[in-house]
mmCIF file of C-alpha atoms in Angstrom:
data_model
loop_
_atom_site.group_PDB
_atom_site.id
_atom_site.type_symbol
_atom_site.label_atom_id
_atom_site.label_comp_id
_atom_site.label_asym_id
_atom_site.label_seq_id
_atom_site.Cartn_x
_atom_site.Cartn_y
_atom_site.Cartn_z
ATOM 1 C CA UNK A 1 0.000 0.000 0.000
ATOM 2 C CA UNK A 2 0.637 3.259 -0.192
ATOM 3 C CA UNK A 3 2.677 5.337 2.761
ATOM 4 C CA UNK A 4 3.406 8.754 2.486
ATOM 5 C CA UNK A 5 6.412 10.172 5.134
ATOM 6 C CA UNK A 6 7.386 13.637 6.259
ATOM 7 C CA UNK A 7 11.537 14.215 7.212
ATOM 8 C CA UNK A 8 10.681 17.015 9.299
ATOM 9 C CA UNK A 9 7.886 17.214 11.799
ATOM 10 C CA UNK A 10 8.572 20.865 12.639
ATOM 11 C CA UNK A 11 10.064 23.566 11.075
ATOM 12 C CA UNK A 12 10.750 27.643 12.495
ATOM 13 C CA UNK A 13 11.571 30.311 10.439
ATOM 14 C CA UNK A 14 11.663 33.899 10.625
ATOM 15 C CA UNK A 15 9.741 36.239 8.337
ATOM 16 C CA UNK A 16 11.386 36.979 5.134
ATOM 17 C CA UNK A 17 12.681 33.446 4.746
ATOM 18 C CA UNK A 18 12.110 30.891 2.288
ATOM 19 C CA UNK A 19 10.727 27.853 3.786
ATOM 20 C CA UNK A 20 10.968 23.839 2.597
ATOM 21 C CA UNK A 21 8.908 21.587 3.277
ATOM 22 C CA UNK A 22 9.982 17.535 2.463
ATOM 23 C CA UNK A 23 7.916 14.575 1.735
ATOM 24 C CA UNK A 24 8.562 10.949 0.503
ATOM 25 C CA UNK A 25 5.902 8.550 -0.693
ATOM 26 C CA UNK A 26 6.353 4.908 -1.406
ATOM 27 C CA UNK A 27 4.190 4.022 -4.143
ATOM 28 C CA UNK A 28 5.455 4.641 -7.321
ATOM 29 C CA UNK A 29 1.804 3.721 -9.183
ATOM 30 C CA UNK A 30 1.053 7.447 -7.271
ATOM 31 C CA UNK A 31 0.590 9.799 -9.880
ATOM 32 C CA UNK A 32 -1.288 12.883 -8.618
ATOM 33 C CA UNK A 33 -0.440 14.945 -5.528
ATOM 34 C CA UNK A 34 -1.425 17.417 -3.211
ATOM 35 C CA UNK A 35 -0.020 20.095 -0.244
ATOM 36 C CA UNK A 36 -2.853 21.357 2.046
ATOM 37 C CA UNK A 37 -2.074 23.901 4.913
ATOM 38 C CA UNK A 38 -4.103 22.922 8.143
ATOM 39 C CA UNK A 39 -5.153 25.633 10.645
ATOM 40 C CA UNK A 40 -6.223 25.664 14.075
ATOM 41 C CA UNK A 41 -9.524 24.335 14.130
ATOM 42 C CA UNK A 42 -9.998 24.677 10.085
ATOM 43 C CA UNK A 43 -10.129 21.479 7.834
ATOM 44 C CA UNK A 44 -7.140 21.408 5.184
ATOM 45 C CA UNK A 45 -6.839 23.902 2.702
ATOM 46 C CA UNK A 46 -5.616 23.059 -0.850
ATOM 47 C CA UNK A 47 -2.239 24.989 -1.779
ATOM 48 C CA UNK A 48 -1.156 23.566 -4.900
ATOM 49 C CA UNK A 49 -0.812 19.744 -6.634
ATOM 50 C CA UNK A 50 1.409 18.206 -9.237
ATOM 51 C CA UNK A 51 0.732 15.742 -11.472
ATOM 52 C CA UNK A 52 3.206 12.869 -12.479
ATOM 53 C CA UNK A 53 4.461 14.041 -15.635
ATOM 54 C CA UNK A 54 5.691 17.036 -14.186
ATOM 55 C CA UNK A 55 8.680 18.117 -12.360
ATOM 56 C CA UNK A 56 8.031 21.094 -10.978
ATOM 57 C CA UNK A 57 4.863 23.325 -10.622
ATOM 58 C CA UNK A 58 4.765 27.240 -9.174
ATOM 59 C CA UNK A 59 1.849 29.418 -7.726
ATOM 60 C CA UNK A 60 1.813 32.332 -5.866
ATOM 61 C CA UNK A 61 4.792 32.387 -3.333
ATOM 62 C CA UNK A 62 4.787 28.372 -3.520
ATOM 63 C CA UNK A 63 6.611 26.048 -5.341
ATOM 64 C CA UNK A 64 6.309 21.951 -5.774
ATOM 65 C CA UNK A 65 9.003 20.178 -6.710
ATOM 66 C CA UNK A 66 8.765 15.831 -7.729
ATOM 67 C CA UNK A 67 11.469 13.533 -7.696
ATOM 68 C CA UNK A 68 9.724 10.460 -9.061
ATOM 69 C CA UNK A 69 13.098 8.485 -9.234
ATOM 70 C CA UNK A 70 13.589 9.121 -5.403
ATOM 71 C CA UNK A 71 9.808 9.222 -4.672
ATOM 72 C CA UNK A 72 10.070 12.569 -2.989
ATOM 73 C CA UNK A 73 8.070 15.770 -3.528
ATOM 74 C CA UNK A 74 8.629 18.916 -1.090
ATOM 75 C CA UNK A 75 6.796 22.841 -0.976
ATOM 76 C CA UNK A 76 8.986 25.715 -0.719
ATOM 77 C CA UNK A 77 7.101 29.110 0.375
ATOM 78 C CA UNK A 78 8.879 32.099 -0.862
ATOM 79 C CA UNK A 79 8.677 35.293 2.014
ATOM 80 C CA UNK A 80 7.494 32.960 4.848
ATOM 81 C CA UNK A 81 4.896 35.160 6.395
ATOM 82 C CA UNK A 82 3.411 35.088 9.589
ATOM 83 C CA UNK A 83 0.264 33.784 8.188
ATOM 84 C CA UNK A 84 1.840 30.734 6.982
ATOM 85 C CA UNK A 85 2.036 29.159 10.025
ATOM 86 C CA UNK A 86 -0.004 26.269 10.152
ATOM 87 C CA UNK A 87 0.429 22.374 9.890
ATOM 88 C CA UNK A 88 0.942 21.362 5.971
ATOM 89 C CA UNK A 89 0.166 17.891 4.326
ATOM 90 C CA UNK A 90 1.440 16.680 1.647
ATOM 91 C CA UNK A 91 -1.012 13.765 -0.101
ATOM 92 C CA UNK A 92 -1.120 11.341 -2.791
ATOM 93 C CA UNK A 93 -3.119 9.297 -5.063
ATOM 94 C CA UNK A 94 -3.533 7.563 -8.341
ATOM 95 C CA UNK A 95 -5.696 10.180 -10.502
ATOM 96 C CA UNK A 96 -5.911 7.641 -12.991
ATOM 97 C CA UNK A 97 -8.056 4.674 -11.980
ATOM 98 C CA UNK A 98 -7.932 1.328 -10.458
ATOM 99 C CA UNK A 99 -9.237 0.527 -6.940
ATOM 100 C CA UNK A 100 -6.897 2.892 -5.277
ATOM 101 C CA UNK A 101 -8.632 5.661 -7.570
ATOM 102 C CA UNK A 102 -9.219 9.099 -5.545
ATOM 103 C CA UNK A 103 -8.203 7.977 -2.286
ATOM 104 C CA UNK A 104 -6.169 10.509 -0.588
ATOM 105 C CA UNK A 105 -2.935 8.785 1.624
ATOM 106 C CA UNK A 106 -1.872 11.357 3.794
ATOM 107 C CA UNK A 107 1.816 12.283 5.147
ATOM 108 C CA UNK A 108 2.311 12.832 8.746
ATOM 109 C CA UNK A 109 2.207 16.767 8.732
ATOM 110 C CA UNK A 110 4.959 19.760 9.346
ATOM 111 C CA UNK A 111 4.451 22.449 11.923
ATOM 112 C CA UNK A 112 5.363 25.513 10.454
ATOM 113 C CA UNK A 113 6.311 27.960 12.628
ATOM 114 C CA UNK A 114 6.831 31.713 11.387
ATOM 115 C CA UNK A 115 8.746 34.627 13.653
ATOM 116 C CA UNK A 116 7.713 37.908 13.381
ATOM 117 C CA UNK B 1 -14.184 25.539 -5.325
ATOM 118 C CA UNK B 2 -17.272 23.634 -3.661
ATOM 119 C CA UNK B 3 -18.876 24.957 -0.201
ATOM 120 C CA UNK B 4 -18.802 21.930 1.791
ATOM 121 C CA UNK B 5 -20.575 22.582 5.419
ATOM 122 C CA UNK B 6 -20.294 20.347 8.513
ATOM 123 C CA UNK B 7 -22.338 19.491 11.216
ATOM 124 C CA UNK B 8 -22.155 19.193 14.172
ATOM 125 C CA UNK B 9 -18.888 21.185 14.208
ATOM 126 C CA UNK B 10 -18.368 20.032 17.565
ATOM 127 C CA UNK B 11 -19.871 17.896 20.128
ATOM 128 C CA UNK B 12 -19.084 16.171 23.699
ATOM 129 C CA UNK B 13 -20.817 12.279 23.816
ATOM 130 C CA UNK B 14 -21.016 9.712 26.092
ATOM 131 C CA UNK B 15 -19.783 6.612 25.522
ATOM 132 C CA UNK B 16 -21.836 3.970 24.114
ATOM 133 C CA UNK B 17 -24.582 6.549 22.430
ATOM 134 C CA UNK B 18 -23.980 7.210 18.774
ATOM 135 C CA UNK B 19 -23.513 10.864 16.357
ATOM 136 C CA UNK B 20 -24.773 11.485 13.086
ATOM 137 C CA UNK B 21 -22.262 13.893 11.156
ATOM 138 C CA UNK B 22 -23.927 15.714 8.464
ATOM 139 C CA UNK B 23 -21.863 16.556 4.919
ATOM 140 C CA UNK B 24 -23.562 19.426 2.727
ATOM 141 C CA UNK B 25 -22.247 20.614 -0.714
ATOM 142 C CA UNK B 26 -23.180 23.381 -2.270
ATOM 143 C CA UNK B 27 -22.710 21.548 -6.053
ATOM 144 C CA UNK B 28 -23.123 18.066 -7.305
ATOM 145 C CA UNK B 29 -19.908 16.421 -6.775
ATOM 146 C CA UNK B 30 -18.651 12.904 -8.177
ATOM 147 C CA UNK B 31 -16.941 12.012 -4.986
ATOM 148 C CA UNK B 32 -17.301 11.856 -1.300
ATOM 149 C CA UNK B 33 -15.095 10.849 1.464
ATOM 150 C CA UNK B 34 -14.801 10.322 5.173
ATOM 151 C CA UNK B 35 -11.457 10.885 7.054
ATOM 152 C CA UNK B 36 -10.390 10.712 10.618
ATOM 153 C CA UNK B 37 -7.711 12.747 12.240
ATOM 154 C CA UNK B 38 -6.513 11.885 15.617
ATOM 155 C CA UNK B 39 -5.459 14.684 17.470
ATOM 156 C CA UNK B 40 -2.043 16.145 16.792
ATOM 157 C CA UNK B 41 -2.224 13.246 13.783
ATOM 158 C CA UNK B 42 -2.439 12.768 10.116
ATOM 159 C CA UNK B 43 -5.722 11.879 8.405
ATOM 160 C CA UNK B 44 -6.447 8.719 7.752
ATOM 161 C CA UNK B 45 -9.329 7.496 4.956
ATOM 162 C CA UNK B 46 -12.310 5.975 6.819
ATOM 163 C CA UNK B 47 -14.643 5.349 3.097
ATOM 164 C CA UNK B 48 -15.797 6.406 0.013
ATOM 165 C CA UNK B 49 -19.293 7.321 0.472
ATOM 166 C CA UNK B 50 -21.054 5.887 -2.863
ATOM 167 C CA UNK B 51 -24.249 7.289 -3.972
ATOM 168 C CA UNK B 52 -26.617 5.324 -4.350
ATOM 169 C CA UNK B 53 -24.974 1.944 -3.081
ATOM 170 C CA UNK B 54 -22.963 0.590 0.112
ATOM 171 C CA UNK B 55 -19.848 3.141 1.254
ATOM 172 C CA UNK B 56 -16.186 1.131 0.290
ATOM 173 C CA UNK B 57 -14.683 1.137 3.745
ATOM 174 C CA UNK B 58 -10.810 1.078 4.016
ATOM 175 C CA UNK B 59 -8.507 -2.039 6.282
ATOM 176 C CA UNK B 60 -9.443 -1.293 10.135
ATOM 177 C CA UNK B 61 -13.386 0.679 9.654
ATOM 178 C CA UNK B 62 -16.104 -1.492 9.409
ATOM 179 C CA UNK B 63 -19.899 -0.361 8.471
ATOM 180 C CA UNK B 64 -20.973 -1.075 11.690
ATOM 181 C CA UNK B 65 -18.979 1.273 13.231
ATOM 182 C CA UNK B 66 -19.159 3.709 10.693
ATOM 183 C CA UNK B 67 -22.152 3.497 8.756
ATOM 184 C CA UNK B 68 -22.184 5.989 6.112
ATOM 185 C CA UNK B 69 -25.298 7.021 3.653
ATOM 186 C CA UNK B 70 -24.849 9.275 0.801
ATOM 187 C CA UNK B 71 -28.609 9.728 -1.229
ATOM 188 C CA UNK B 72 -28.025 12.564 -3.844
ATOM 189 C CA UNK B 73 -24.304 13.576 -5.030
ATOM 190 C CA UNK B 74 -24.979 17.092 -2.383
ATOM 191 C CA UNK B 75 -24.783 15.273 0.613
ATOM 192 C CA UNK B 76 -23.660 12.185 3.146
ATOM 193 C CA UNK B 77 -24.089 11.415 6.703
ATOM 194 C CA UNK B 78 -20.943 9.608 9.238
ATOM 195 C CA UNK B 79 -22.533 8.035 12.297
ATOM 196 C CA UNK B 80 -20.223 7.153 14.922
ATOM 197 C CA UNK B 81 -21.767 3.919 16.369
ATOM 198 C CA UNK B 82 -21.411 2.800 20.018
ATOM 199 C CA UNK B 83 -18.909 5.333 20.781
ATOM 200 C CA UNK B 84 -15.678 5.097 23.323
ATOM 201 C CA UNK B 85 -13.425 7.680 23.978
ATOM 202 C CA UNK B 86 -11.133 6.354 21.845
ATOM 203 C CA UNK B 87 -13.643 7.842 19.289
ATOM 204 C CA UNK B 88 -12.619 11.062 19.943
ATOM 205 C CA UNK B 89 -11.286 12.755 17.063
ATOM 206 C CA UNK B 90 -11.962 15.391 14.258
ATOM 207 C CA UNK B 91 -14.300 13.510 11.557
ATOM 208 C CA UNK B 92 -13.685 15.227 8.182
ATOM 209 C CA UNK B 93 -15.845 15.221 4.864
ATOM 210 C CA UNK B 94 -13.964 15.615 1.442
ATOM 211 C CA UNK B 95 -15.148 16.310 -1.616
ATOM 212 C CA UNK B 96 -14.094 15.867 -5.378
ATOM 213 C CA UNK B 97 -14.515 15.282 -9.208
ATOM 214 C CA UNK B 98 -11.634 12.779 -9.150
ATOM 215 C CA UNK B 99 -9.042 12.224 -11.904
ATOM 216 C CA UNK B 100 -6.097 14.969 -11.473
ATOM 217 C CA UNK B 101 -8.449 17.433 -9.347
ATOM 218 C CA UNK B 102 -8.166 17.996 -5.815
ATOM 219 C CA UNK B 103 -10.107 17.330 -3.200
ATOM 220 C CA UNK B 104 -12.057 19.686 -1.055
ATOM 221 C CA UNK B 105 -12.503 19.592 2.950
ATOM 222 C CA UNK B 106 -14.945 20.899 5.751
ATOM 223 C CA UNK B 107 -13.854 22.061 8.793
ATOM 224 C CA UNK B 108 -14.182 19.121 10.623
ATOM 225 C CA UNK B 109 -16.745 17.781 13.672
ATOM 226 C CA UNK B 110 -14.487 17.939 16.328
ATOM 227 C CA UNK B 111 -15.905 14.852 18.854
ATOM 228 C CA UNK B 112 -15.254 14.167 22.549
ATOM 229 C CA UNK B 113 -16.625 11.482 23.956
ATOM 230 C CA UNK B 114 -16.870 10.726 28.045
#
């Protein structure tokens, strides 16, 4: 099955700073996948997703990078703000059928922390 | 993106009664799911609530525990059967078109049970 793993639980940064966020996933049939940022007391909030035949996918002040050889995608926030602080997910799933098809498998979380 | 709408958003049990969470979607959507997060945890897929047929439960939930109903592509309902504090949790509804789209999430029913 599928088992998706964070390297860092937390992470601090101060304002101003770029931030990184890792993840690793095991199963290589995973071909879609997803960052959410988790408030206090909010459900997750979509930030930005990849798709396998990509390597690299920007939005506003975030960035996803994939590393399907190593199985390893990670979120870098540009300007860390104070607002970012919040718990972030990454997720994956298969996008493209079979019995595994639209089930999320998430990754243990990272506490960002952001210093004024 | 959808509105999806919770409720209850919270609630405090005792043990051995049972909840019925409430999912509500402001458009049709292909896909519902149920999660559980654990505090301080990771979320973890409970089932795929079906329309129109039996909810596809993932290893460890079982529809006794969990029954789930999902009648029109707007909406599904997550009882909590027979709870125990273990219970206690943050029950989470997710919604998509699946494919390469993302998924949608409420805020949660945050559950404590005595």
């Amino acid at each position: 099955g599928e088992s998706v793993g964070l390297h860092l639980p937390t992470l601090s940064v101060q304002e101003g700073d770029n931030s990184i966020i890792n993840c690793a996933y095991s199963n290589s049939a995973s071909d879609y996948f997803i960052w959410y940022k988790q408030e206090s007391g909010k459900g997750p909030q979509f930030i930005i997703d990849i798709r396998s035949n990509m390597d690299k996918r920007q939005g506003q002040r975030v960035t996803v990078l994939l590393n399907k050889t190593v199985k390893h995608l990670s979120l870098q926030i540009a300007a860390t703000q104070p607002g970012d602080s919040a718990v972030y997910f990454c997720a994956a799933t298969r996008g493209a059928g079979g019995t595994s098809y639209g089930k999320l498998t998430f990754g243990q979380g990272t506490i960002l922390t952001v210093h004024p | 993106s959808a509105v999806i709408s919770q409720k209850p958003s919270r609630d405090i049990c005792q043990r051995g009664t049972s909840l019925t969470i409430q999912c509500q979607v402001d458009s049709q959507v292909t896909m519902m799911f149920w999660y559980r997060q654990q505090p301080g945890q990771s979320l973890t897929l409970i089932a795929t609530a079906n329309q129109g047929s039996e909810a596809t439960y993932e290893s460890g939930f079982v529809i006794d525990k969990f029954p789930i109903s999902r009648p029109n592509l707007t909406f599904s309902t997550l009882t909590v059967s027979n709870m125990s504090p273990e219970d206690s949790s943050i029950y989470l509804c997710s919604v998509g078109q699946g494919g390469t789209q993302p998924q949608h999430f409420g805020d949660g029913t945050r559950l404590s049970i005595l």
